[in-house]
mmCIF file of C-alpha atoms and ligand atoms in Angstrom:
data_model
loop_
_atom_site.group_PDB
_atom_site.id
_atom_site.type_symbol
_atom_site.label_atom_id
_atom_site.label_comp_id
_atom_site.label_asym_id
_atom_site.label_seq_id
_atom_site.Cartn_x
_atom_site.Cartn_y
_atom_site.Cartn_z
ATOM 1 C CA UNK R 142 -6.945 38.841 -128.485
ATOM 2 C CA UNK R 143 -3.261 38.809 -130.126
ATOM 3 C CA UNK R 144 -0.935 35.996 -129.445
ATOM 4 C CA UNK R 145 -1.212 35.209 -132.650
ATOM 5 C CA UNK R 146 2.300 34.214 -134.214
ATOM 6 C CA UNK R 147 3.946 34.896 -130.811
ATOM 7 C CA UNK R 148 6.100 31.750 -129.694
ATOM 8 C CA UNK R 149 5.484 30.924 -126.417
ATOM 9 C CA UNK R 150 6.691 29.023 -123.734
ATOM 10 C CA UNK R 151 5.024 27.317 -121.501
ATOM 11 C CA UNK R 152 6.530 25.511 -117.986
ATOM 12 C CA UNK R 153 4.579 22.750 -115.970
ATOM 13 C CA UNK R 154 2.753 21.967 -118.641
ATOM 14 C CA UNK R 155 1.794 18.163 -119.149
ATOM 15 C CA UNK R 156 -1.064 18.616 -116.706
ATOM 16 C CA UNK R 157 -4.023 21.560 -115.243
ATOM 17 C CA UNK R 158 -3.274 25.291 -115.450
ATOM 18 C CA UNK R 159 -0.344 24.391 -117.492
ATOM 19 C CA UNK R 160 -2.146 22.204 -120.095
ATOM 20 C CA UNK R 161 -5.316 24.115 -120.380
ATOM 21 C CA UNK R 162 -2.412 27.256 -120.816
ATOM 22 C CA UNK R 163 -1.185 25.507 -123.374
ATOM 23 C CA UNK R 164 -3.578 24.738 -126.192
ATOM 24 C CA UNK R 165 -5.590 28.167 -125.001
ATOM 25 C CA UNK R 166 -2.338 29.675 -126.841
ATOM 26 C CA UNK R 167 -2.823 27.016 -129.176
ATOM 27 C CA UNK R 168 -6.665 28.092 -130.797
ATOM 28 C CA UNK R 169 -5.228 31.556 -130.434
ATOM 29 C CA UNK R 170 -3.036 31.415 -132.622
ATOM 30 C CA UNK R 171 0.785 31.445 -131.262
ATOM 31 C CA UNK R 172 3.440 28.989 -131.407
ATOM 32 C CA UNK R 173 2.962 27.391 -128.018
ATOM 33 C CA UNK R 174 6.374 24.549 -126.825
ATOM 34 C CA UNK R 175 4.931 23.122 -123.599
ATOM 35 C CA UNK R 176 7.907 22.710 -121.412
ATOM 36 C CA UNK R 177 7.121 18.714 -119.361
ATOM 37 C CA UNK R 178 8.158 17.963 -116.625
ATOM 38 C CA UNK R 179 8.240 13.889 -116.588
ATOM 39 C CA UNK R 180 8.106 11.477 -119.724
ATOM 40 C CA UNK R 181 5.016 10.838 -119.036
ATOM 41 C CA UNK R 182 3.474 13.785 -119.131
ATOM 42 C CA UNK R 183 4.393 13.728 -123.266
ATOM 43 C CA UNK R 184 1.039 13.765 -125.050
ATOM 44 C CA UNK R 185 2.251 11.053 -128.569
ATOM 45 C CA UNK R 186 -1.249 13.360 -130.576
ATOM 46 C CA UNK R 187 -0.592 16.446 -129.055
ATOM 47 C CA UNK R 188 -0.527 19.864 -131.922
ATOM 48 C CA UNK R 189 2.930 21.335 -130.256
ATOM 49 C CA UNK R 190 6.024 20.224 -129.902
ATOM 50 C CA UNK R 191 6.932 19.814 -126.420
ATOM 51 C CA UNK R 192 10.901 20.029 -124.208
ATOM 52 C CA UNK R 193 11.450 18.205 -121.298
ATOM 53 C CA UNK R 194 11.795 21.413 -119.438
ATOM 54 C CA UNK R 195 12.934 20.716 -115.002
ATOM 55 C CA UNK R 196 12.521 24.378 -113.139
ATOM 56 C CA UNK R 197 15.352 23.259 -111.576
ATOM 57 C CA UNK R 198 17.740 22.546 -114.095
ATOM 58 C CA UNK R 199 19.614 25.438 -115.428
ATOM 59 C CA UNK R 200 20.497 23.167 -118.727
ATOM 60 C CA UNK R 201 16.703 22.028 -119.660
ATOM 61 C CA UNK R 202 16.307 25.660 -119.422
ATOM 62 C CA UNK R 203 18.707 26.360 -122.560
ATOM 63 C CA UNK R 204 17.991 23.716 -123.781
ATOM 64 C CA UNK R 205 14.039 25.128 -124.230
ATOM 65 C CA UNK R 206 15.063 28.318 -125.091
ATOM 66 C CA UNK R 207 17.704 27.269 -127.657
ATOM 67 C CA UNK R 208 14.741 24.685 -129.394
ATOM 68 C CA UNK R 209 12.569 27.642 -129.475
ATOM 69 C CA UNK R 210 15.461 29.807 -131.288
ATOM 70 C CA UNK R 211 16.070 27.337 -133.587
ATOM 71 C CA UNK R 212 12.946 26.298 -134.247
ATOM 72 C CA UNK R 213 10.983 29.908 -134.447
ATOM 73 C CA UNK R 214 13.718 31.870 -134.261
ATOM 74 C CA UNK R 215 13.653 33.544 -130.875
ATOM 75 C CA UNK R 216 10.734 33.503 -127.790
ATOM 76 C CA UNK R 217 8.324 36.121 -126.919
ATOM 77 C CA UNK R 218 5.990 34.915 -124.594
ATOM 78 C CA UNK R 219 6.985 32.709 -121.157
ATOM 79 C CA UNK R 220 4.159 31.921 -119.080
ATOM 80 C CA UNK R 221 6.487 30.631 -115.710
ATOM 81 C CA UNK R 222 3.470 27.393 -114.165
ATOM 82 C CA UNK R 223 4.708 24.774 -112.972
ATOM 83 C CA UNK R 224 4.712 24.988 -108.930
ATOM 84 C CA UNK R 225 4.093 21.986 -106.126
ATOM 85 C CA UNK R 226 2.810 22.157 -102.858
ATOM 86 C CA UNK R 227 3.408 19.877 -100.311
ATOM 87 C CA UNK R 228 1.463 21.230 -97.135
ATOM 88 C CA UNK R 229 2.743 21.914 -93.331
ATOM 89 C CA UNK R 230 3.120 24.439 -90.969
ATOM 90 C CA UNK R 231 6.681 25.708 -89.620
ATOM 91 C CA UNK R 232 7.283 22.714 -87.227
ATOM 92 C CA UNK R 233 6.053 20.385 -89.711
ATOM 93 C CA UNK R 234 8.476 21.623 -93.096
ATOM 94 C CA UNK R 235 11.750 19.526 -92.756
ATOM 95 C CA UNK R 236 14.789 21.674 -94.686
ATOM 96 C CA UNK R 237 15.290 19.764 -97.584
ATOM 97 C CA UNK R 238 10.919 20.935 -98.465
ATOM 98 C CA UNK R 239 11.690 24.147 -97.789
ATOM 99 C CA UNK R 240 13.831 23.518 -100.556
ATOM 100 C CA UNK R 241 12.708 21.636 -102.926
ATOM 101 C CA UNK R 242 9.108 24.181 -102.458
ATOM 102 C CA UNK R 243 11.319 27.107 -102.611
ATOM 103 C CA UNK R 244 13.612 25.728 -105.961
ATOM 104 C CA UNK R 245 10.482 24.892 -108.175
ATOM 105 C CA UNK R 246 8.664 27.381 -106.805
ATOM 106 C CA UNK R 247 10.051 30.440 -107.213
ATOM 107 C CA UNK R 248 14.550 29.637 -107.968
ATOM 108 C CA UNK R 249 12.995 27.977 -110.590
ATOM 109 C CA UNK R 250 10.926 31.221 -112.058
ATOM 110 C CA UNK R 251 13.957 33.164 -111.773
ATOM 111 C CA UNK R 252 16.296 30.909 -113.616
ATOM 112 C CA UNK R 253 13.169 30.609 -116.169
ATOM 113 C CA UNK R 254 13.125 34.705 -116.239
ATOM 114 C CA UNK R 255 16.854 35.941 -116.110
ATOM 115 C CA UNK R 256 16.995 32.586 -118.817
ATOM 116 C CA UNK R 257 14.653 34.256 -121.461
ATOM 117 C CA UNK R 258 15.113 38.411 -120.969
ATOM 118 C CA UNK R 259 17.946 38.433 -123.117
ATOM 119 C CA UNK R 260 16.165 36.088 -125.557
ATOM 120 C CA UNK R 261 12.788 39.373 -125.554
ATOM 121 C CA UNK R 262 15.509 42.432 -124.838
ATOM 122 C CA UNK R 263 16.679 41.269 -128.412
ATOM 123 C CA UNK R 264 13.828 40.781 -129.966
ATOM 124 C CA UNK R 265 12.542 44.932 -128.952
ATOM 125 C CA UNK R 266 10.358 43.409 -125.639
ATOM 126 C CA UNK R 267 7.837 39.467 -124.428
ATOM 127 C CA UNK R 268 5.634 39.467 -121.852
ATOM 128 C CA UNK R 269 5.964 36.909 -118.429
ATOM 129 C CA UNK R 270 3.157 35.787 -116.247
ATOM 130 C CA UNK R 271 4.009 34.265 -113.185
ATOM 131 C CA UNK R 272 1.400 31.837 -111.513
ATOM 132 C CA UNK R 273 1.594 32.407 -108.177
ATOM 133 C CA UNK R 274 -1.412 32.162 -105.768
ATOM 134 C CA UNK R 275 -4.460 33.372 -103.704
ATOM 135 C CA UNK R 276 -1.391 32.092 -101.506
ATOM 136 C CA UNK R 277 0.677 35.649 -101.686
ATOM 137 C CA UNK R 278 -2.258 38.025 -100.478
ATOM 138 C CA UNK R 279 -3.632 36.179 -98.144
ATOM 139 C CA UNK R 280 -3.244 33.347 -95.216
ATOM 140 C CA UNK R 281 -3.647 29.316 -95.706
ATOM 141 C CA UNK R 282 -3.669 26.426 -93.216
ATOM 142 C CA UNK R 283 -0.131 24.436 -93.266
ATOM 143 C CA UNK R 284 0.944 25.713 -96.141
ATOM 144 C CA UNK R 285 3.431 27.894 -95.230
ATOM 145 C CA UNK R 286 6.071 26.927 -97.990
ATOM 146 C CA UNK R 287 4.235 27.406 -100.153
ATOM 147 C CA UNK R 288 2.512 30.504 -98.883
ATOM 148 C CA UNK R 289 5.859 31.896 -99.482
ATOM 149 C CA UNK R 290 7.101 31.221 -102.199
ATOM 150 C CA UNK R 291 3.592 32.777 -103.726
ATOM 151 C CA UNK R 292 4.688 35.340 -101.682
ATOM 152 C CA UNK R 293 7.872 35.670 -103.457
ATOM 153 C CA UNK R 294 6.870 35.004 -107.060
ATOM 154 C CA UNK R 295 4.553 38.906 -106.390
ATOM 155 C CA UNK R 296 8.055 40.695 -105.163
ATOM 156 C CA UNK R 297 9.437 38.990 -108.119
ATOM 157 C CA UNK R 298 6.986 40.072 -110.492
ATOM 158 C CA UNK R 299 7.062 43.768 -109.601
ATOM 159 C CA UNK R 300 10.905 43.925 -109.605
ATOM 160 C CA UNK R 301 11.715 42.368 -112.887
ATOM 161 C CA UNK R 302 8.393 44.518 -114.275
ATOM 162 C CA UNK R 303 9.962 48.237 -112.936
ATOM 163 C CA UNK R 304 14.019 46.201 -114.753
ATOM 164 C CA UNK R 305 12.369 45.655 -117.855
ATOM 165 C CA UNK R 306 9.609 47.867 -118.683
ATOM 166 C CA UNK R 307 12.393 50.108 -120.614
ATOM 167 C CA UNK R 308 13.360 46.859 -122.901
ATOM 168 C CA UNK R 309 10.198 46.743 -123.591
ATOM 169 C CA UNK R 310 8.668 43.990 -121.237
ATOM 170 C CA UNK R 311 5.748 43.132 -119.576
ATOM 171 C CA UNK R 312 5.208 40.590 -116.380
ATOM 172 C CA UNK R 313 2.677 40.177 -114.833
ATOM 173 C CA UNK R 314 1.257 37.171 -111.905
ATOM 174 C CA UNK R 315 -1.923 35.796 -111.920
ATOM 175 C CA UNK R 316 -3.238 33.987 -107.846
ATOM 176 C CA UNK R 317 -5.411 31.965 -109.089
ATOM 177 C CA UNK R 318 -7.865 30.629 -106.177
ATOM 178 C CA UNK R 319 -8.765 26.814 -105.651
ATOM 179 C CA UNK R 320 -8.487 25.462 -109.562
ATOM 180 C CA UNK R 321 -10.200 21.734 -110.375
ATOM 181 C CA UNK R 322 -6.828 20.404 -111.195
ATOM 182 C CA UNK R 323 -4.268 17.289 -110.238
ATOM 183 C CA UNK R 324 -2.643 19.245 -106.900
ATOM 184 C CA UNK R 325 -5.929 20.237 -105.844
ATOM 185 C CA UNK R 326 -7.603 16.704 -105.894
ATOM 186 C CA UNK R 327 -4.459 14.975 -103.977
ATOM 187 C CA UNK R 328 -5.008 18.490 -101.605
ATOM 188 C CA UNK R 329 -8.424 17.122 -100.639
ATOM 189 C CA UNK R 330 -7.460 13.526 -100.938
ATOM 190 C CA UNK R 331 -4.773 13.970 -98.443
ATOM 191 C CA UNK R 332 -6.604 16.176 -96.013
ATOM 192 C CA UNK R 333 -8.631 12.077 -95.027
ATOM 193 C CA UNK R 334 -12.034 13.614 -95.725
ATOM 194 C CA UNK R 335 -12.133 14.803 -99.380
ATOM 195 C CA UNK R 336 -14.949 14.976 -100.021
ATOM 196 C CA UNK R 337 -16.130 17.615 -96.409
ATOM 197 C CA UNK R 338 -12.143 19.561 -97.740
ATOM 198 C CA UNK R 339 -13.689 20.422 -101.315
ATOM 199 C CA UNK R 340 -17.311 21.272 -99.413
ATOM 200 C CA UNK R 341 -14.986 23.799 -97.153
ATOM 201 C CA UNK R 342 -13.016 25.121 -99.990
ATOM 202 C CA UNK R 343 -16.284 25.728 -102.403
ATOM 203 C CA UNK R 344 -17.435 28.350 -99.223
ATOM 204 C CA UNK R 345 -14.693 30.078 -99.554
ATOM 205 C CA UNK R 346 -15.466 31.132 -102.327
ATOM 206 C CA UNK R 347 -17.713 33.702 -103.327
ATOM 207 C CA UNK R 348 -19.219 32.512 -106.834
ATOM 208 C CA UNK R 349 -19.961 28.800 -104.644
ATOM 209 C CA UNK R 350 -17.759 26.906 -106.221
ATOM 210 C CA UNK R 351 -14.704 25.798 -107.601
ATOM 211 C CA UNK R 352 -12.386 27.723 -110.540
ATOM 212 C CA UNK R 353 -11.643 25.080 -113.536
ATOM 213 C CA UNK R 354 -8.157 25.333 -116.066
ATOM 214 C CA UNK R 355 -9.335 27.338 -118.607
ATOM 215 C CA UNK R 356 -10.730 30.404 -116.660
ATOM 216 C CA UNK R 357 -6.948 30.661 -115.889
ATOM 217 C CA UNK R 358 -5.054 29.705 -118.835
ATOM 218 C CA UNK R 359 -8.004 32.612 -120.831
ATOM 219 C CA UNK R 360 -6.641 34.653 -118.417
ATOM 220 C CA UNK R 361 -3.447 34.363 -118.845
ATOM 221 C CA UNK R 362 -3.806 34.523 -121.906
ATOM 222 C CA UNK R 363 -4.897 37.763 -121.737
ATOM 223 C CA UNK R 364 -2.230 39.006 -119.670
ATOM 224 C CA UNK R 365 0.090 37.356 -122.741
ATOM 225 C CA UNK R 366 -1.769 38.893 -125.497
ATOM 226 C CA UNK R 367 -1.274 42.729 -126.743
ATOM 227 C CA UNK R 368 -4.577 43.118 -125.245
ATOM 228 C CA UNK R 369 -3.156 43.686 -122.078
ATOM 229 C CA UNK R 370 -0.624 46.368 -123.766
ATOM 230 C CA UNK R 371 -0.441 48.569 -120.668
ATOM 231 C CA UNK R 372 -0.776 46.000 -117.505
ATOM 232 C CA UNK R 373 2.317 44.932 -115.942
ATOM 233 C CA UNK R 374 3.787 44.337 -112.294
ATOM 234 C CA UNK R 375 0.516 43.237 -111.253
ATOM 235 C CA UNK R 376 -1.208 40.453 -109.345
ATOM 236 C CA UNK R 377 -4.299 39.652 -110.093
ATOM 237 C CA UNK R 378 -6.719 37.209 -109.194
ATOM 238 C CA UNK R 379 -8.509 34.742 -110.716
ATOM 239 C CA UNK R 380 -10.448 33.434 -108.102
ATOM 240 C CA UNK R 381 -13.839 33.480 -108.163
ATOM 241 C CA UNK R 382 -13.614 36.908 -105.298
ATOM 242 C CA UNK R 383 -11.700 34.324 -103.311
ATOM 243 C CA UNK R 384 -9.359 37.805 -102.170
ATOM 244 C CA UNK R 385 -12.436 40.012 -101.546
ATOM 245 C CA UNK R 386 -14.098 38.094 -98.122
HETATM 246 P P1 LIG K 118 -0.434 20.528 -111.020
HETATM 247 O O1 LIG K 118 0.062 19.438 -110.490
HETATM 248 O O2 LIG K 118 -1.903 20.207 -112.336
HETATM 249 O O3 LIG K 118 0.770 21.343 -112.365
HETATM 250 C C1 LIG K 118 1.836 21.031 -111.600
HETATM 251 C C2 LIG K 118 2.624 21.214 -112.986
HETATM 252 O O4 LIG K 118 4.241 21.157 -112.484
HETATM 253 C C3 LIG K 118 2.632 19.467 -113.394
HETATM 254 O O5 LIG K 118 2.882 19.246 -113.880
HETATM 255 C C4 LIG K 118 3.808 18.745 -112.680
HETATM 256 O O6 LIG K 118 4.576 17.606 -113.404
HETATM 257 C C5 LIG K 118 5.299 20.131 -113.164
HETATM 258 N N1 LIG K 118 6.434 20.843 -112.070
HETATM 259 C C6 LIG K 118 6.049 19.815 -111.030
HETATM 260 N N2 LIG K 118 7.566 19.498 -110.589
HETATM 261 C C7 LIG K 118 8.049 20.433 -111.608
HETATM 262 C C8 LIG K 118 9.365 21.501 -112.323
HETATM 263 N N3 LIG K 118 10.627 20.877 -111.293
HETATM 264 N N4 LIG K 118 10.034 21.304 -112.818
HETATM 265 C C9 LIG K 118 9.617 21.200 -114.198
HETATM 266 N N5 LIG K 118 7.788 20.748 -113.935
HETATM 267 C C10 LIG K 118 7.203 20.447 -112.689
HETATM 268 O O7 LIG K 118 -1.197 21.379 -110.999
HETATM 269 P P2 LIG K 118 -2.607 22.828 -111.442
HETATM 270 O O8 LIG K 118 -2.849 23.987 -110.092
HETATM 271 O O9 LIG K 118 -1.892 22.794 -112.555
HETATM 272 O O10 LIG K 118 -0.405 23.698 -110.657
HETATM 273 C C11 LIG K 118 -0.109 25.185 -111.651
HETATM 274 C C12 LIG K 118 0.484 26.175 -110.958
HETATM 275 O O11 LIG K 118 -0.687 27.041 -110.242
HETATM 276 C C13 LIG K 118 1.378 25.927 -109.814
HETATM 277 O O12 LIG K 118 2.023 27.050 -109.562
HETATM 278 C C14 LIG K 118 0.212 26.355 -108.555
HETATM 279 O O13 LIG K 118 1.343 26.812 -107.776
HETATM 280 C C15 LIG K 118 -0.585 26.916 -109.216
HETATM 281 N N6 LIG K 118 -1.507 27.091 -108.480
HETATM 282 C C16 LIG K 118 -2.516 26.321 -107.976
HETATM 283 C C17 LIG K 118 -3.603 26.533 -107.943
HETATM 284 C C18 LIG K 118 -5.028 25.199 -107.325
HETATM 285 O O14 LIG K 118 -6.257 25.542 -107.077
HETATM 286 N N7 LIG K 118 -5.046 24.503 -108.613
HETATM 287 C C19 LIG K 118 -4.267 27.405 -106.915
HETATM 288 C C20 LIG K 118 -2.864 28.376 -107.017
HETATM 289 C C21 LIG K 118 -2.175 28.279 -107.652
#
């Protein structure tokens, strides 16, 4: 798989799928810049650069891209991984919660794509991978705003891929099932019976278990690599078969 020597920026890289992706891509030979949401997520022993990047702030995007340009001469790959989950049905969702989820999960990603496209075009091409969700494809109980944001991610992915194929820029999304990360652990805890919630979730996956972050990272890395050179505009499920049920 070839991401060797490529410059990659990963958002939400302090934990979970983002952290696993930075480590996977680094091991595959990419120059990875980890975008962290908080100072507390910074690892003092990290073998790659870490930049604070709140995807809601255009200034943070400008700073991260300027860093990639200054350190590595540009940017080849963007992994839009940052995301938040706040559960709720339509009646439980306040305007503030709706706006926050859409701002991080969808508008944050839009800002990122808008920021990197000129850089990639200048280099003659690039790759964007957007992290959507199984919730973009099927209904999930009390995930109203989250599912809406992730459905938007898959639509945005197709639209971007269409607009920028001629620039040599491929854009794909991935739709993970339930993956063992801090986000999911919190969801189980919030249910009031984390053991039962985990069992219910496992039962939805034909492979009979939850996924781990590295199993998503490897698919992200594949989509970023030249091995996926004829793949664009797709939303690829990484879900233990959940979407075929
Ligand atoms: P996580 O909670 O470990 O990771 C999310 C990361 O995003 C955290 O590092 C967090 O600090 C960061 N973040 C939050 N707000 C941010 C902001 N405004 N700017 C920049 N970073 C911000 O959870 P996980 O599971 O690793 O999530 C990664 C992505 O995968 C998310 O987009 C999530 O929606 C998606 N996903 C996760 C699934 C799962 O089962 N874990 C299933 C489907 C999708």
